[in-house]
PDB file of C-alpha atoms in Angstrom:
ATOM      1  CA  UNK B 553     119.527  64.415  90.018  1.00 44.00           C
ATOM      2  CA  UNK B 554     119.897  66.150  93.164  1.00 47.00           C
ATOM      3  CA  UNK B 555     119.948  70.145  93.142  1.00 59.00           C
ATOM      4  CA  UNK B 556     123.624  72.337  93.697  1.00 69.00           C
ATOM      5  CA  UNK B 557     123.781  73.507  97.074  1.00 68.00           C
ATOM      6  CA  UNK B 558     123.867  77.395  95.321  1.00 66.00           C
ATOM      7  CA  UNK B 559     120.720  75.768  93.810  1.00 72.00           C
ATOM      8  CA  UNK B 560     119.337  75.394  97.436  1.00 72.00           C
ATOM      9  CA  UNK B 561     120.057  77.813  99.315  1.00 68.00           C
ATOM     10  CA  UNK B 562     119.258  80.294  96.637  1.00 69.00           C
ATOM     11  CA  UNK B 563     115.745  78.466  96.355  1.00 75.00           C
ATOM     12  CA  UNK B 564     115.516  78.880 100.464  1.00 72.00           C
ATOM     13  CA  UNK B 565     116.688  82.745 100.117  1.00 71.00           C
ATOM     14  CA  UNK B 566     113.595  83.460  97.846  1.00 73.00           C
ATOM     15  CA  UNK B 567     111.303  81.126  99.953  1.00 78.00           C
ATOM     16  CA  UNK B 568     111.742  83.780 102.739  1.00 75.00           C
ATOM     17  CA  UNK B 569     110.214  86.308 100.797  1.00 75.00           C
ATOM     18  CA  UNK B 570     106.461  84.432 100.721  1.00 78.00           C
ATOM     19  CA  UNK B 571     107.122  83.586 104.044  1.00 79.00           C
ATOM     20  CA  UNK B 572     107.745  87.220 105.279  1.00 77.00           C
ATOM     21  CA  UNK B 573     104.539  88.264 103.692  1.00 74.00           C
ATOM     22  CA  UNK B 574     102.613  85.190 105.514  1.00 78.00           C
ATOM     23  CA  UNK B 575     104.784  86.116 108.804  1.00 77.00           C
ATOM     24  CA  UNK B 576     103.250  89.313 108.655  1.00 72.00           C
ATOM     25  CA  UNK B 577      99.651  88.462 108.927  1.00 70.00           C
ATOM     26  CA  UNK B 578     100.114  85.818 111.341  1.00 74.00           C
ATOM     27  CA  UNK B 579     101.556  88.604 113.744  1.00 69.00           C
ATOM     28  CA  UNK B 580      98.644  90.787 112.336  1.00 66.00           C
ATOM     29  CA  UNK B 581      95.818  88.165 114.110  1.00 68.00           C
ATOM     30  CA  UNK B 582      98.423  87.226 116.774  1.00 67.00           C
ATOM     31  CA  UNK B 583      98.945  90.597 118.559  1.00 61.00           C
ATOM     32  CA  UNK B 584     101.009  89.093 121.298  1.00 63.00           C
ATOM     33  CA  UNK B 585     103.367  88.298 118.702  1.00 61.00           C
ATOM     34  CA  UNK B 586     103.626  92.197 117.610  1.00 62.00           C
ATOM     35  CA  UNK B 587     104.883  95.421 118.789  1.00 57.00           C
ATOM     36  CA  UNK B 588     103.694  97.050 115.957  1.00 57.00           C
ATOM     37  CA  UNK B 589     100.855  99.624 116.192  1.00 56.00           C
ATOM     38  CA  UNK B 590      98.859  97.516 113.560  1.00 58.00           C
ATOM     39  CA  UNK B 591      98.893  94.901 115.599  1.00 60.00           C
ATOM     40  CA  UNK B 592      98.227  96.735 119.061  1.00 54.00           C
ATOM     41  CA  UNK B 593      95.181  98.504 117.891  1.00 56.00           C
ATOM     42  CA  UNK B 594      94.243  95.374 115.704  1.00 54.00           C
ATOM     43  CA  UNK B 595      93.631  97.207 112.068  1.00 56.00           C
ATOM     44  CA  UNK B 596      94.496  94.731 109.208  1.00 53.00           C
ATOM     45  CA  UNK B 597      93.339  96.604 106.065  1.00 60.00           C
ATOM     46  CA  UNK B 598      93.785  96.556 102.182  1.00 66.00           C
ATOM     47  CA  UNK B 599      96.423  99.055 102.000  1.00 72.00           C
ATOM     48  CA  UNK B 600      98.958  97.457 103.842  1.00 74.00           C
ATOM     49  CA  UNK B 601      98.770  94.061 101.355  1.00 76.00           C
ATOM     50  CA  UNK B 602      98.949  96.764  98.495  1.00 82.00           C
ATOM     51  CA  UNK B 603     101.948  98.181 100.516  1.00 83.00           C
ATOM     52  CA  UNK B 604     103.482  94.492 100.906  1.00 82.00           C
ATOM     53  CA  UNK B 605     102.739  94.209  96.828  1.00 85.00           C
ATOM     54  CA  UNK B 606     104.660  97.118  95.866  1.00 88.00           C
ATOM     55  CA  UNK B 607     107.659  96.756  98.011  1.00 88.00           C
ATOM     56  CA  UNK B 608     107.817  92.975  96.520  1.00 87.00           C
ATOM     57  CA  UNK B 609     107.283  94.333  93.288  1.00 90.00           C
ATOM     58  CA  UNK B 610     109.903  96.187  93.303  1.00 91.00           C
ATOM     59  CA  UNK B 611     112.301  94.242  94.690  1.00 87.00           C
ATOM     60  CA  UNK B 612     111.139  91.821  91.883  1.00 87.00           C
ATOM     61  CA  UNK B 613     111.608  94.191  89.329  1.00 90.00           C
ATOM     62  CA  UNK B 614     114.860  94.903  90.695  1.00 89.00           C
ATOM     63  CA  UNK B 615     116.541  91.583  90.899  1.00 87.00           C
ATOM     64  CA  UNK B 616     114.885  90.823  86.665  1.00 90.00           C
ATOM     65  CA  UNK B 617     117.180  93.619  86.057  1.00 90.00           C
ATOM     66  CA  UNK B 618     120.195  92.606  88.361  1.00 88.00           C
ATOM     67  CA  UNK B 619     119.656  88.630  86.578  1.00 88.00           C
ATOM     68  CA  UNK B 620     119.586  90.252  82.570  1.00 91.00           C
ATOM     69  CA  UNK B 621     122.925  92.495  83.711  1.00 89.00           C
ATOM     70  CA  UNK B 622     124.798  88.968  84.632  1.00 87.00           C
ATOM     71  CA  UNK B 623     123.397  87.878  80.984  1.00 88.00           C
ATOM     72  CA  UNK B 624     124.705  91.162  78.941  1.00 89.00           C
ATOM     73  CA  UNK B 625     128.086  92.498  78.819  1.00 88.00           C
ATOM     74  CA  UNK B 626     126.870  96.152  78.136  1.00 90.00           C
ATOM     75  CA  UNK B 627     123.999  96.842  80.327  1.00 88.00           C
ATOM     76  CA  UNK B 628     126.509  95.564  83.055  1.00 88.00           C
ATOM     77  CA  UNK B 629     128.828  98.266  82.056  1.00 89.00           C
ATOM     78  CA  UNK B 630     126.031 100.782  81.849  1.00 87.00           C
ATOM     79  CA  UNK B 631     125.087  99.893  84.973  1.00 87.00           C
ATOM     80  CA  UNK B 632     129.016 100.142  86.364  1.00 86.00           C
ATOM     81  CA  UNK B 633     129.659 103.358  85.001  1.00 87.00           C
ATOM     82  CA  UNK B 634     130.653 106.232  87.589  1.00 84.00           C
ATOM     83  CA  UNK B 635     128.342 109.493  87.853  1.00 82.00           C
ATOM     84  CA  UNK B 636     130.854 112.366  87.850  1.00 71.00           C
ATOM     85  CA  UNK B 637     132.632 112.796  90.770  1.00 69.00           C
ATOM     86  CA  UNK B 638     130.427 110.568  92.853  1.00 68.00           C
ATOM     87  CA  UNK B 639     131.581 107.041  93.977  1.00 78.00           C
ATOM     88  CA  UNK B 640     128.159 106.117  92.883  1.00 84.00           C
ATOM     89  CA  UNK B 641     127.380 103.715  90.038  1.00 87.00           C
ATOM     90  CA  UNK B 642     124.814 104.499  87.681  1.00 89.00           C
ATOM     91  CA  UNK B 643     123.008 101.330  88.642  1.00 88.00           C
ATOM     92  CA  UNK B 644     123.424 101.964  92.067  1.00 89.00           C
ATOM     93  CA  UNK B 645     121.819 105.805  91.876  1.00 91.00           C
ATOM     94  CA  UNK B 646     119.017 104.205  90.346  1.00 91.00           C
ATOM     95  CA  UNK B 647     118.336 101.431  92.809  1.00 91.00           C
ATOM     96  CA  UNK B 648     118.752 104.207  95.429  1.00 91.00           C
ATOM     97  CA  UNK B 649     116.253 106.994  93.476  1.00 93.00           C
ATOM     98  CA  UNK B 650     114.099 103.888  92.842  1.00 93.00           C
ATOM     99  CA  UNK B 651     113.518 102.665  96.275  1.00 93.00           C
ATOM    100  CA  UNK B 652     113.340 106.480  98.340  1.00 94.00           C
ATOM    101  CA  UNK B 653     110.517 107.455  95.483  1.00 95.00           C
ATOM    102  CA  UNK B 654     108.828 104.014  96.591  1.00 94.00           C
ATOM    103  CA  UNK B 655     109.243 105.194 100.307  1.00 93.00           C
ATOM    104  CA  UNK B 656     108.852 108.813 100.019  1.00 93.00           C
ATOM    105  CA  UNK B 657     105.694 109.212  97.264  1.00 94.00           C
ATOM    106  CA  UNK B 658     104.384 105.964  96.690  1.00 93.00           C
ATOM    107  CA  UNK B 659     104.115 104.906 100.335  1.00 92.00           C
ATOM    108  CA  UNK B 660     102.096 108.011 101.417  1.00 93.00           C
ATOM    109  CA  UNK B 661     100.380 108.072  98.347  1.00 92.00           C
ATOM    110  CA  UNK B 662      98.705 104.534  99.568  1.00 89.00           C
ATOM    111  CA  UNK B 663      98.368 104.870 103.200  1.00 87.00           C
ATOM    112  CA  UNK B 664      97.661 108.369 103.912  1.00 89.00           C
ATOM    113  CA  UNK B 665      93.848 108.124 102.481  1.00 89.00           C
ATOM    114  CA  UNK B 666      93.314 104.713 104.805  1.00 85.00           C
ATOM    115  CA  UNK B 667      94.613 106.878 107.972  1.00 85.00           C
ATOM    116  CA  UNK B 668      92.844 109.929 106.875  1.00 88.00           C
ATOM    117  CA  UNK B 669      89.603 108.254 106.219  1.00 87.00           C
ATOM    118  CA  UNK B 670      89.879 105.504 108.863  1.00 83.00           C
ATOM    119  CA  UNK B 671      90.223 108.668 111.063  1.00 84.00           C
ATOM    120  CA  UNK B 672      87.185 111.027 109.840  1.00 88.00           C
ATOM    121  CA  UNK B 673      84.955 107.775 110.070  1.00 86.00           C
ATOM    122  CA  UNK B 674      86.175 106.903 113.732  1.00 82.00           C
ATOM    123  CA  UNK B 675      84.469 110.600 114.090  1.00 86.00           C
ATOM    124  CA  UNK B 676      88.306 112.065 114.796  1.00 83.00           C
ATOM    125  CA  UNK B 677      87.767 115.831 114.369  1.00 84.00           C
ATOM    126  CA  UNK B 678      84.274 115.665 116.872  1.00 85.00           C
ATOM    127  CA  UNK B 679      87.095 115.633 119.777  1.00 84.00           C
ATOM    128  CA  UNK B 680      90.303 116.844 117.993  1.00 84.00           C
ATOM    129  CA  UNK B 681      90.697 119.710 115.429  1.00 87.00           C
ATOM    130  CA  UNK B 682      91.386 119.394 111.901  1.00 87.00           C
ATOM    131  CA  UNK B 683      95.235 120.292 112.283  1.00 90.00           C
ATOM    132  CA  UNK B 684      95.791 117.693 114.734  1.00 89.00           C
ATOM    133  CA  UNK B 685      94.095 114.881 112.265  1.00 89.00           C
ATOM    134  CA  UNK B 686      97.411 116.271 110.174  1.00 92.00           C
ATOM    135  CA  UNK B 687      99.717 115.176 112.589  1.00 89.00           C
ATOM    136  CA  UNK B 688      98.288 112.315 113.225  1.00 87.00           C
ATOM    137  CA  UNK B 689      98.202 111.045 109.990  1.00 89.00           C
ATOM    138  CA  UNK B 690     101.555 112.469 109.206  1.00 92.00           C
ATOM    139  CA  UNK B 691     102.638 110.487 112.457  1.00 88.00           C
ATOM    140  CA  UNK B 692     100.910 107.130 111.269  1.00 85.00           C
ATOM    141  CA  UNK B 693     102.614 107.590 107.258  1.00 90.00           C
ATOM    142  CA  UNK B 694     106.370 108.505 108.721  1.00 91.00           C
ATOM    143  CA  UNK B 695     105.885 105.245 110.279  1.00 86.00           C
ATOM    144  CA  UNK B 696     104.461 103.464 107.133  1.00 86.00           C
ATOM    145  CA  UNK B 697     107.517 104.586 105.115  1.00 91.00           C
ATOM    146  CA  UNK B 698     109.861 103.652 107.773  1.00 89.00           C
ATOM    147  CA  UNK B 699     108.973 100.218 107.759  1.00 84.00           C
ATOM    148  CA  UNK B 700     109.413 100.454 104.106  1.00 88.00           C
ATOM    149  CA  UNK B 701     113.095 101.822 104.217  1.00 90.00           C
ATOM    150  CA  UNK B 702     114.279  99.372 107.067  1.00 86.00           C
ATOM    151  CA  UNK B 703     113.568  96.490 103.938  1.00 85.00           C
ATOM    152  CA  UNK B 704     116.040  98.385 101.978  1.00 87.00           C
ATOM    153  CA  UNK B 705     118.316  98.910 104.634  1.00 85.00           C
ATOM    154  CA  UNK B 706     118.195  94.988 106.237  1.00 81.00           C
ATOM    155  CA  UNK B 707     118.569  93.276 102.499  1.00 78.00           C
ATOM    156  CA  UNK B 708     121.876  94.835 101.659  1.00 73.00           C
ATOM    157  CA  UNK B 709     123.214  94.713 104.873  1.00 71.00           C
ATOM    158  CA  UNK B 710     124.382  90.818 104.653  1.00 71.00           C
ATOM    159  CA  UNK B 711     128.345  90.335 103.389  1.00 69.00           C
ATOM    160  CA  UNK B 712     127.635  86.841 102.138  1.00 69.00           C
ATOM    161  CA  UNK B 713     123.943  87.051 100.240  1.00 72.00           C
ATOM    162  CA  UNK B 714     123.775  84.005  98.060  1.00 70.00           C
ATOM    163  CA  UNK B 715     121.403  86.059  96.147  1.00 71.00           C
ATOM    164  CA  UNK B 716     123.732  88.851  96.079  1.00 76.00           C
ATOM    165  CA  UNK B 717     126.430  86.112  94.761  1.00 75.00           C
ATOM    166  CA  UNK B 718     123.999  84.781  92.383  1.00 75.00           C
ATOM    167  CA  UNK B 719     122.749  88.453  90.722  1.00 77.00           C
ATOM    168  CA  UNK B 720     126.819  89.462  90.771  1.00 81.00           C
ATOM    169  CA  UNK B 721     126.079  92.160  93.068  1.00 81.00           C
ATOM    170  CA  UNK B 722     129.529  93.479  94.660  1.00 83.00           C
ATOM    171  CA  UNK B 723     129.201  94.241  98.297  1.00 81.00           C
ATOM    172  CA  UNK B 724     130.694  97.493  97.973  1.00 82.00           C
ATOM    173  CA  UNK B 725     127.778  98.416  96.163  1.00 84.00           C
ATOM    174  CA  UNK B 726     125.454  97.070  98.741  1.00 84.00           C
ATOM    175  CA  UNK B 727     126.961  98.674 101.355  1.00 84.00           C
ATOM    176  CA  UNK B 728     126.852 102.219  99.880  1.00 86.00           C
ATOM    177  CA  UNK B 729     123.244 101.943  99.406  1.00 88.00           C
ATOM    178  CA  UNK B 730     122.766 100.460 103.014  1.00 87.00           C
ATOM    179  CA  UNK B 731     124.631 103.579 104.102  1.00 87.00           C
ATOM    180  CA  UNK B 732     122.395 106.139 102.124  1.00 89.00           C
ATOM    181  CA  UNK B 733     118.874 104.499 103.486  1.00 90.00           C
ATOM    182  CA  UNK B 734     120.859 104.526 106.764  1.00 89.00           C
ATOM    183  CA  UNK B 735     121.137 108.233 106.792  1.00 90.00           C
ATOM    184  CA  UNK B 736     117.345 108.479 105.405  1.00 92.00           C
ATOM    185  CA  UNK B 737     115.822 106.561 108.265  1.00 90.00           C
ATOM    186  CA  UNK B 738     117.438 108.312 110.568  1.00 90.00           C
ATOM    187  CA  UNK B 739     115.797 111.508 108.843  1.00 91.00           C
ATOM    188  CA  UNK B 740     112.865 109.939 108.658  1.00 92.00           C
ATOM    189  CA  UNK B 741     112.913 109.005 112.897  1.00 89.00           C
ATOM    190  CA  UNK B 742     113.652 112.484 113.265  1.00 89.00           C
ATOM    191  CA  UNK B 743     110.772 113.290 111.422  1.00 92.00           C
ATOM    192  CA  UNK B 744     108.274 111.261 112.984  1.00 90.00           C
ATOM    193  CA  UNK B 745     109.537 111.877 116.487  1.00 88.00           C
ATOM    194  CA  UNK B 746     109.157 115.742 115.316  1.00 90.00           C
ATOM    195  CA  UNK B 747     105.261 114.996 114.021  1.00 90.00           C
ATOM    196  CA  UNK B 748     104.562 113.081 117.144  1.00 86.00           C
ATOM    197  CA  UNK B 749     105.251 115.923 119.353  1.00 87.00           C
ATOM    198  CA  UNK B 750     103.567 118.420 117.221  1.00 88.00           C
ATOM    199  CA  UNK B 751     100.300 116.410 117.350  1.00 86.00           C
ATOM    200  CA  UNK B 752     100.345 116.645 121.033  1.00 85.00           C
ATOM    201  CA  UNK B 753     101.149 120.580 120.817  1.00 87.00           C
ATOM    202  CA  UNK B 754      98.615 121.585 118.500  1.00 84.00           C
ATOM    203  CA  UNK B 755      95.596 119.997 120.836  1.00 83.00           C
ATOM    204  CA  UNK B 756      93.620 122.513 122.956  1.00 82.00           C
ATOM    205  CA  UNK B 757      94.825 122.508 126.736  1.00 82.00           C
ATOM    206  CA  UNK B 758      98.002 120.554 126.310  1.00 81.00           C
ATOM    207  CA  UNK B 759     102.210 121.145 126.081  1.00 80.00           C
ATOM    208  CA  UNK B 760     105.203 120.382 127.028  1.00 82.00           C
ATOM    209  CA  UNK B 761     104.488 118.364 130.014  1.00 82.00           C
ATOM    210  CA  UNK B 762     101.826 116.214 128.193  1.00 78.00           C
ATOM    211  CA  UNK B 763     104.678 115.634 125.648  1.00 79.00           C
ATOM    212  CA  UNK B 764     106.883 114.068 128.135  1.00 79.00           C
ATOM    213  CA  UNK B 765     104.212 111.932 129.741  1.00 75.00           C
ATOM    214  CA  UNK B 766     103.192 111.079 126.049  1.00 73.00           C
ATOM    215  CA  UNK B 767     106.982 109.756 125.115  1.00 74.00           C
ATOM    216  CA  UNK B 768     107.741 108.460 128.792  1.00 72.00           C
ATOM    217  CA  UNK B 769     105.363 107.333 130.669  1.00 68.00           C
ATOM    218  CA  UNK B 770     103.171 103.956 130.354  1.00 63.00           C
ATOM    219  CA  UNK B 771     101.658 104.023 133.402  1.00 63.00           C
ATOM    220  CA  UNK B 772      99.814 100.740 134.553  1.00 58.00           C
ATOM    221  CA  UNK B 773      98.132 100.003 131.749  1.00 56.00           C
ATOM    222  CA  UNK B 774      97.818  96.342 130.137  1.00 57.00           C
ATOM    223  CA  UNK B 775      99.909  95.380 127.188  1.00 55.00           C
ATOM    224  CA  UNK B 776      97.921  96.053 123.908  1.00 52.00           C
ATOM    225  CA  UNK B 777      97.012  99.472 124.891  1.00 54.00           C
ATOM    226  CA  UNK B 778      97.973 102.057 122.238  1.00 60.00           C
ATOM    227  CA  UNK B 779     100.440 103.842 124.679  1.00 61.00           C
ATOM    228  CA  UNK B 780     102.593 100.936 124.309  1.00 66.00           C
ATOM    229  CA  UNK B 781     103.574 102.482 120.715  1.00 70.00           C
ATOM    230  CA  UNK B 782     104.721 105.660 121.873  1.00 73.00           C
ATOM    231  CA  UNK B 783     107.283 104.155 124.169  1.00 74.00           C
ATOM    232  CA  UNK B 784     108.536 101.514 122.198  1.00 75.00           C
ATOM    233  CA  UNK B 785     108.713 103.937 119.120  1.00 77.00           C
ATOM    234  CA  UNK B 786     111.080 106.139 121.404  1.00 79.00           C
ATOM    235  CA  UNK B 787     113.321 103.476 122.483  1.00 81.00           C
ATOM    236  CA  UNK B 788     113.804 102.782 118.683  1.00 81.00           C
ATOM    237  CA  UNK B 789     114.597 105.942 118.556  1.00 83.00           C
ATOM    238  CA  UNK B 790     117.548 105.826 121.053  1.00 85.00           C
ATOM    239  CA  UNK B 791     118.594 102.778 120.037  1.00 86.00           C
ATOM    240  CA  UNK B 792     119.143 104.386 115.746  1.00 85.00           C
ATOM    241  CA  UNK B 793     120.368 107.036 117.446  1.00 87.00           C
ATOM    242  CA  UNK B 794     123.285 105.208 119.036  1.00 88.00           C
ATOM    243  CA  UNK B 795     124.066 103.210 115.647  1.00 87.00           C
ATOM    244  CA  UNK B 796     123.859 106.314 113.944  1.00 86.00           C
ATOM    245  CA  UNK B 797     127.127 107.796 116.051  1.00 88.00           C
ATOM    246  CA  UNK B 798     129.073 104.497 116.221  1.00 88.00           C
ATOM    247  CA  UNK B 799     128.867 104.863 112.456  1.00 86.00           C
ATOM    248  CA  UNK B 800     130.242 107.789 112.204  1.00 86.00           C
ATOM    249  CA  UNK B 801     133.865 107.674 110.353  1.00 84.00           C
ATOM    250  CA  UNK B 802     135.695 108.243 112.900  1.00 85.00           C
ATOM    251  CA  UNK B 803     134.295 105.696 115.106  1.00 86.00           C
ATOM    252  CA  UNK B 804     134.151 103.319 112.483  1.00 84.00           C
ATOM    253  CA  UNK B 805     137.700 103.197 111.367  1.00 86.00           C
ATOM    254  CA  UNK B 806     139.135 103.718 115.167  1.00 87.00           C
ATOM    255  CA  UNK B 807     136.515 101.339 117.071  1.00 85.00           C
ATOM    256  CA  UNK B 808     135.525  98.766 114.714  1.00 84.00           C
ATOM    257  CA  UNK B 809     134.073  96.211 117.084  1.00 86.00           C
ATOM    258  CA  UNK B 810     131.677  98.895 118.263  1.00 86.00           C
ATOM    259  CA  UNK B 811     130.655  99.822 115.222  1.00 83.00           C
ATOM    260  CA  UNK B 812     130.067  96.385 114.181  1.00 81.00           C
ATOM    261  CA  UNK B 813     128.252  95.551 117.553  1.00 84.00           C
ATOM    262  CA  UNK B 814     126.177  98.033 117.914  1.00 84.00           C
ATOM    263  CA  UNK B 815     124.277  97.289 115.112  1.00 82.00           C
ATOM    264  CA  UNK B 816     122.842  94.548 116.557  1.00 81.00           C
ATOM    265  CA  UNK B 817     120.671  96.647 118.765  1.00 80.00           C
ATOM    266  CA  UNK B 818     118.546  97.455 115.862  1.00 76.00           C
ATOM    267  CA  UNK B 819     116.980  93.860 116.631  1.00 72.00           C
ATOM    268  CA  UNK B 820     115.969  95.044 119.893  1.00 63.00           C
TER     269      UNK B 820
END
């Protein structure tokens, strides 16, 4: 008997997930695949398959939750129920409280001793002092968690999820978490932008000027050298920044198409 199409293209939308995770390290041991810093400076550790484990655990966890609400009448109203004056559901607060704890605690709580240690062994604070192995670690987390927190904001985004359709997940509800780990992202650039700058300040002999060369300038070196993060971690930057204000409310509702558009930049 041959399978449903639902039956195949959900099968194909949780195929992807596997695949991501295989993706990853392929791009991991292919650097000219990557951007990322992992890939640049070539570090492929244990923490970041533990990270991979607990963002898919999570999302696991998550949809074996979604998939019992479609099977019981009263967890799905729990679930529905309005907190106070909030447009929130109860469900959705919890997916939301869920997923920023995964991002904000759990995240640091498993990469910060890999870049701290990683760091110290490298003999770090020989050259640098202690305050600036903060910052740099700081710097090197932010981004961890960031990564984390553009999963939750990409798997929402899509209007027509066949998973979505198959979990009875209302898009409404997707969309108001997608805006509230829009808004923390953005935070969290602002953050790491903040820590990167800071790390710079704090070393013995530099400022403002080495700042600027630090965000802005490349010079002529090769690609794969770690300079190449800085400047492609500011143009991110930019580019949130600009689908930040063409989300705005106002822009939304009076310039659709350039609300809509611009979000494509964020696959730049």
């Amino acid at each position: 008997m041959l399978l449903s199409k639902e039956t195949l293209f959900i099968t194909g939308s949780l195929l992807v997930f596997p695949a991501s995770w295989i993706f990853i390290h392929f791009a991991l041991l292919n650097p000219s695949w990557c951007l990322s810093d992992e890939c640049i400076l070539g570090r492929i550790n244990n923490s970041m398959d533990q990270l991979l484990a607990v963002f898919y655990a999570f999302l696991l966890v998550s949809g074996i939750v979604a998939f019992l609400a479609t099977k019981s009448a009263s967890l799905r109203r729990v679930f529905n129920r309005p907190i106070g004056w909030w447009s929130l559901s109860l469900g959705e607060l919890l997916w939301i409280f869920g997923s920023l704890f995964l991002v904000i605690v759990v995240v640091p709580s498993i990469m910060w001793p890999f870049r701290w240690n990683s760091r110290v062994a490298s003999g770090y604070l020989k050259k640098n002092p202690w305050i600036r192995l903060v910052y740099a670690c700081a710097l090197n987390v932010t981004g961890d968690c960031m990564s984390v927190l553009l999963g939750f904001i990409l798997l929402p985004a899509a209007k027509h999820s066949v998973l979505a359709t198959a979990l009875q997940l209302p898009y409404t509800s997707l969309f108001r978490t997608h805006i509230v780990h829009g808004w923390s992202i953005f935070v969290l650039v602002l953050l790491h932008l903040l820590v990167a700058m800071l790390e710079v300040l704090v070393t013995p002999g530099k400022g403002w000027e080495d700042v600027r060369a630090r965000l802005f300038v490349i010079d002529d070196y090769k690609y794969g050298h770690e300079n190449y993060m800085v400047i492609i971690g500011f143009t991110s930057a930019v580019i949130l920044l600009v689908v930040v204000l063409t989300s705005l409310v106002y822009v939304r509702r009076r310039y659709f198409n350039i609300f809509y558009f611009s979000h494509f930049l964020v696959f730049a």
